Short mmCIF file of C-alpha atoms in Angstrom, two decimals:
data_model
loop_
_atom_site.label_atom_id
_atom_site.label_comp_id
_atom_site.label_asym_id
_atom_site.label_seq_id
_atom_site.Cartn_x
_atom_site.Cartn_y
_atom_site.Cartn_z
CA MET A 217 -61.73 156.93 120.78
CA CYS A 218 -60.11 157.97 117.53
CA GLY A 219 -61.49 156.27 114.43
CA ARG A 220 -60.53 158.59 111.55
CA PHE A 221 -57.81 161.15 110.96
CA VAL A 222 -55.99 163.23 108.35
CA SER A 223 -52.33 162.59 107.58
CA ARG A 224 -49.96 164.31 105.15
CA THR A 225 -46.23 163.61 105.37
CA GLU A 226 -45.47 166.90 103.60
CA ALA A 227 -47.26 168.79 106.38
CA ALA A 228 -45.82 166.56 109.11
CA MET A 229 -42.29 167.46 108.06
CA GLU A 230 -42.92 171.06 109.08
CA ARG A 231 -41.95 169.77 112.53
CA SER A 232 -38.27 168.86 112.98
CA TRP A 233 -38.25 165.09 113.52
CA ASP A 234 -34.52 164.47 112.89
CA LEU A 235 -35.30 161.53 110.62
CA ILE A 236 -32.49 159.42 109.19
CA ARG A 237 -34.13 159.51 105.74
CA PRO A 238 -37.04 161.36 104.06
CA PRO A 239 -40.45 159.75 104.62
CA VAL A 240 -42.44 157.99 101.91
CA PRO A 241 -44.94 160.55 100.51
CA PHE A 242 -48.42 160.00 101.96
CA GLU A 243 -51.64 162.01 101.90
CA SER A 244 -55.08 161.02 103.11
CA TYR A 245 -58.02 163.08 104.33
CA ASN A 246 -59.95 160.10 105.67
CA VAL A 247 -57.66 157.49 107.20
CA ALA A 248 -59.66 154.54 108.55
CA PRO A 249 -58.52 151.47 110.54
CA THR A 250 -56.53 148.80 108.63
CA ARG A 251 -54.99 151.47 106.35
CA SER A 252 -51.18 151.64 106.27
CA VAL A 253 -50.18 155.06 107.60
CA PRO A 254 -46.97 156.95 108.50
CA VAL A 255 -45.67 156.57 112.04
CA ILE A 256 -42.41 157.80 113.53
CA ARG A 257 -40.36 155.49 115.71
CA VAL A 258 -36.76 154.94 116.79
CA GLY A 259 -35.03 152.35 114.60
CA GLU A 260 -31.55 150.87 114.82
CA ASN A 261 -29.94 153.98 113.31
CA GLY A 262 -32.22 156.71 114.65
CA ARG A 263 -35.69 158.11 114.07
CA GLU A 264 -37.48 156.83 111.00
CA CYS A 265 -40.87 157.33 109.41
CA VAL A 266 -42.39 154.04 108.26
CA LEU A 267 -45.79 152.83 107.10
CA ALA A 268 -47.68 150.70 109.61
CA ARG A 269 -51.12 149.10 109.40
CA TRP A 270 -53.52 150.97 111.69
CA GLY A 271 -54.76 148.29 114.08
CA LEU A 272 -52.10 146.64 116.23
CA ILE A 273 -51.41 142.94 115.67
CA PRO A 274 -49.33 141.62 118.58
CA THR A 275 -46.38 139.35 117.80
CA TRP A 276 -48.12 136.35 119.36
CA ALA A 277 -51.43 136.67 117.47
CA LYS A 278 -52.63 133.61 115.51
CA ASP A 279 -53.88 135.80 112.67
CA ARG A 280 -54.31 139.45 111.74
CA ALA A 281 -58.04 139.57 112.57
CA ILE A 282 -57.34 140.99 116.04
CA GLY A 283 -56.15 144.19 114.34
CA TYR A 284 -59.69 145.13 113.34
CA LYS A 285 -60.46 146.11 116.94
CA THR A 286 -57.07 147.23 118.27
CA PHE A 287 -56.64 150.56 116.49
CA ASN A 288 -57.00 152.38 119.84
CA ALA A 289 -55.27 151.55 123.13
CA ARG A 290 -56.52 153.07 126.37
CA LEU A 291 -53.73 154.90 128.21
CA GLU A 292 -55.15 153.76 131.53
CA THR A 293 -54.78 150.03 130.73
CA ALA A 294 -52.27 149.70 127.86
CA ALA A 295 -49.34 148.91 130.17
CA SER A 296 -51.13 145.87 131.59
CA LYS A 297 -53.40 144.64 128.78
CA PRO A 298 -51.78 141.60 127.05
CA VAL A 299 -52.38 142.84 123.51
CA PHE A 300 -50.56 146.15 124.16
CA ARG A 301 -48.29 145.43 127.14
CA ALA A 302 -45.06 144.59 125.29
CA ALA A 303 -45.47 147.42 122.78
CA PHE A 304 -46.15 149.94 125.56
CA LYS A 305 -42.90 148.97 127.21
CA ARG A 306 -40.62 148.61 124.19
CA ARG A 307 -42.21 149.70 120.89
CA ARG A 308 -43.55 153.22 120.94
CA CYS A 309 -44.25 155.52 118.03
CA VAL A 310 -45.88 158.81 117.08
CA PHE A 311 -48.67 159.34 114.55
CA PRO A 312 -48.04 162.75 112.89
CA VAL A 313 -51.48 164.05 111.89
CA VAL A 314 -53.12 167.20 110.56
CA GLY A 315 -56.16 166.51 112.75
CA PHE A 316 -58.77 163.89 113.54
CA TYR A 317 -62.51 163.39 113.22
CA GLU A 318 -65.01 162.71 115.97
CA TRP A 319 -68.79 162.50 115.83
CA ARG A 320 -70.85 164.78 118.08
CA ARG A 321 -74.44 163.85 118.79
CA ALA A 322 -76.80 166.42 117.23
CA GLY A 323 -80.40 165.49 117.99
CA LYS A 324 -81.09 162.04 116.56
CA SER A 325 -78.05 162.11 114.32
CA LYS A 326 -74.30 162.54 114.70
CA GLN A 327 -72.38 165.46 113.27
CA PRO A 328 -68.77 164.81 112.18
CA MET A 329 -66.32 167.32 113.63
CA PHE A 330 -62.75 167.99 112.56
CA ILE A 331 -60.45 168.58 115.53
CA HIS A 332 -57.08 170.21 114.96
CA ALA A 333 -54.43 172.29 116.71
CA ALA A 334 -55.67 175.82 117.40
CA SER A 335 -52.25 177.07 116.29
CA GLY A 336 -52.49 175.32 112.93
CA ALA A 337 -49.51 173.11 113.77
CA GLN A 338 -49.45 169.36 113.23
CA LEU A 339 -50.49 167.08 116.09
CA ALA A 340 -48.27 164.32 117.45
CA LEU A 341 -50.40 161.41 118.70
CA ALA A 342 -48.80 158.86 121.01
CA GLY A 343 -48.84 155.37 119.52
CA LEU A 344 -47.66 151.79 119.93
CA TRP A 345 -46.37 149.48 117.22
CA ASP A 346 -45.61 145.79 116.81
CA ARG A 347 -44.29 143.34 114.23
CA TRP A 348 -46.19 140.17 113.30
CA VAL A 349 -45.21 137.38 110.91
CA ASP A 350 -47.82 135.39 108.98
CA ALA A 351 -46.90 131.77 109.69
CA SER A 352 -48.36 130.53 106.41
CA SER A 353 -46.81 133.05 104.01
CA GLY A 354 -43.90 134.55 105.92
CA GLU A 355 -45.28 138.05 105.32
CA VAL A 356 -44.05 140.58 107.89
CA VAL A 357 -46.74 143.04 109.00
CA GLU A 358 -45.91 146.11 111.07
CA SER A 359 -48.94 147.64 112.73
CA ALA A 360 -49.77 150.37 115.22
CA ALA A 361 -52.42 151.73 117.60
CA ILE A 362 -53.22 155.23 118.84
CA LEU A 363 -53.26 155.81 122.59
CA THR A 364 -56.44 157.43 123.92
CA THR A 365 -57.29 159.09 127.21
CA ALA A 366 -60.25 160.70 128.95
CA ALA A 367 -61.48 163.82 127.15
CA ASN A 368 -60.47 167.27 128.35
CA ALA A 369 -63.12 169.96 128.90
CA PHE A 370 -63.03 171.02 125.25
CA MET A 371 -63.43 167.52 123.86
CA ARG A 372 -66.16 166.47 126.31
CA ALA A 373 -68.64 168.54 124.30
CA ILE A 374 -67.90 166.19 121.39
CA HIS A 375 -66.84 162.82 122.84
CA ASP A 376 -65.74 161.30 126.15
CA ARG A 377 -62.38 160.07 124.80
CA MET A 378 -59.55 161.68 122.82
CA PRO A 379 -56.09 160.75 121.51
CA VAL A 380 -53.06 161.29 123.73
CA ILE A 381 -51.53 164.38 122.12
CA LEU A 382 -47.84 164.87 122.84
CA SER A 383 -46.25 168.27 123.34
CA ASP A 384 -42.91 169.00 121.68
CA ALA A 385 -41.19 168.34 125.02
CA GLN A 386 -42.93 164.97 125.46
CA ILE A 387 -42.03 163.43 122.09
CA ALA A 388 -38.41 162.51 122.87
CA PRO A 389 -39.05 160.86 126.26
CA TRP A 390 -42.07 159.01 124.85
CA LEU A 391 -39.99 157.54 122.03
CA ALA A 392 -37.14 156.86 124.46
CA ARG A 393 -39.50 154.63 126.49
CA ALA A 394 -39.56 156.77 129.62
CA GLU A 395 -41.61 155.50 132.53
CA VAL A 396 -45.18 156.78 132.17
CA GLN A 397 -47.44 158.21 134.84
CA VAL A 398 -51.10 158.59 133.89
CA GLY A 399 -52.47 162.05 134.68
CA ASP A 400 -55.60 162.14 136.85
CA THR A 401 -57.23 165.23 135.40
CA ALA A 402 -57.33 167.18 132.16
CA GLY A 403 -54.78 169.93 132.08
CA ASP A 404 -51.55 170.66 130.30
CA GLY A 405 -50.53 167.06 129.86
CA HIS A 406 -48.40 166.91 132.98
CA ASP A 407 -48.96 166.94 136.75
CA GLU A 408 -46.61 168.61 139.20
CA GLU A 409 -43.08 167.39 138.41
CA PRO A 410 -43.47 163.60 138.76
CA GLY A 411 -39.71 163.09 138.49
CA ALA A 412 -36.98 163.66 135.94
CA ASP A 413 -37.30 160.19 134.41
CA VAL A 414 -41.11 159.97 134.51
CA LEU A 415 -43.36 161.16 131.69
CA CYS A 416 -46.84 162.18 132.82
CA LEU A 417 -49.46 161.71 130.10
CA GLY A 418 -53.14 162.57 129.97
CA PRO A 419 -55.48 164.94 128.15
CA CYS A 420 -53.78 167.93 126.55
CA ALA A 421 -54.68 171.49 127.53
CA GLU A 422 -58.11 172.40 126.18
CA GLU A 423 -56.89 175.66 124.62
CA MET A 424 -54.54 173.62 122.42
CA LEU A 425 -57.44 172.42 120.24
CA ALA A 426 -60.06 173.85 117.92
CA ALA A 427 -62.89 172.13 116.04
CA TYR A 428 -65.53 172.74 113.42
CA PRO A 429 -68.28 170.69 111.72
CA VAL A 430 -67.59 169.05 108.37
CA SER A 431 -69.60 167.21 105.75
CA ALA A 432 -71.05 163.77 106.42
CA ARG A 433 -68.99 162.64 103.42
CA VAL A 434 -66.32 161.59 105.93
CA ASN A 435 -68.68 158.87 107.18
CA ASN A 436 -67.63 156.86 104.13
CA ALA A 437 -63.90 156.06 104.13
CA ARG A 438 -63.94 155.92 100.33
CA ASN A 439 -64.45 159.69 100.27
CA ASP A 440 -60.87 160.86 100.57
CA ASP A 441 -60.04 164.35 99.34
CA PRO A 442 -59.35 167.84 100.76
CA SER A 443 -63.05 168.77 100.72
CA ASN A 444 -63.47 166.53 103.77
CA ILE A 445 -61.93 169.18 106.01
CA GLU A 446 -63.79 172.17 104.57
CA PRO A 447 -65.97 173.73 107.30
CA LEU A 448 -69.74 173.54 106.95
CA LEU A 449 -71.26 176.97 106.44
CA ALA A 450 -73.54 176.42 109.43
CA ASP A 451 -73.06 174.18 112.44
CA PRO A 452 -76.18 171.94 112.64
CA ALA A 453 -76.06 172.13 116.44
CA SER A 454 -76.48 175.90 116.31
CA VAL A 455 -79.55 176.09 114.06
#
C-alpha cells in the first residue's frame, strides 16, 4: 500500500507536464489520507494540476466516510471494483511526488523508510479521481486514490505492495485512458509489446528506486517538515 508521501509542486514542475496554467503552490513532507494534494489530470482545455482529497469518494456515495479507506486502489481489481470502476475507465490522474514512505519490520518494531527515484527525479504515481456532491450542502468534493501493485524485488524487502509508478512514456497513454493490461511479473513496467493501444502496467524496474531509513517522526502526520526525509545515521536493521 501507500499511506504517506512527500509532494512539492515546485519540484514536480521540473518535469514537463504541459499544464494549461501554473499549479497552486503546495509543499508537504508527510501527506496523509484525507489531505488535499496536487494531482494532474486532463481537463476540458488540457492538462491541469488541481487539489484533490486523498481518499476517493465515488459519485454515488451517500457520504464522504468511504474516502477514509479508499486512498489506495489495487491495480489488479480497480477496473471491476464498484468504488473505482468508473474512475478507472474515465477519470485518471497522476500524483507527482518526491517519494513515499513505507514501514519495514525491524525486529518487534517497524522502521519508516523513504523510497524515491534512484536518479533523484520526481515520481509519477498512477491515480484515479472522482467528483462527489454533498446532497445536504451542495459542496463539490474532488478526491483521488493511488493505484498500487505487487512489490518488485527491491520493494519486497520493505513491503509486499507498492504504488504503480509511471515511466515518462506511460504518462500520456495513462491520462488518455488507454486500455490497461496488468503485468504478471515485476520488471520494467511493460511486458512484450501488448499492442499499440494497450498500456501494460505493473511494478516498475527495481533499479529505478532507492530507499533509506528515516526518523519515526513521520509516524505522526502532524510532523511535517524537511527533516522527515533526512537519512538516519545508522539503519536500525543493520546494527
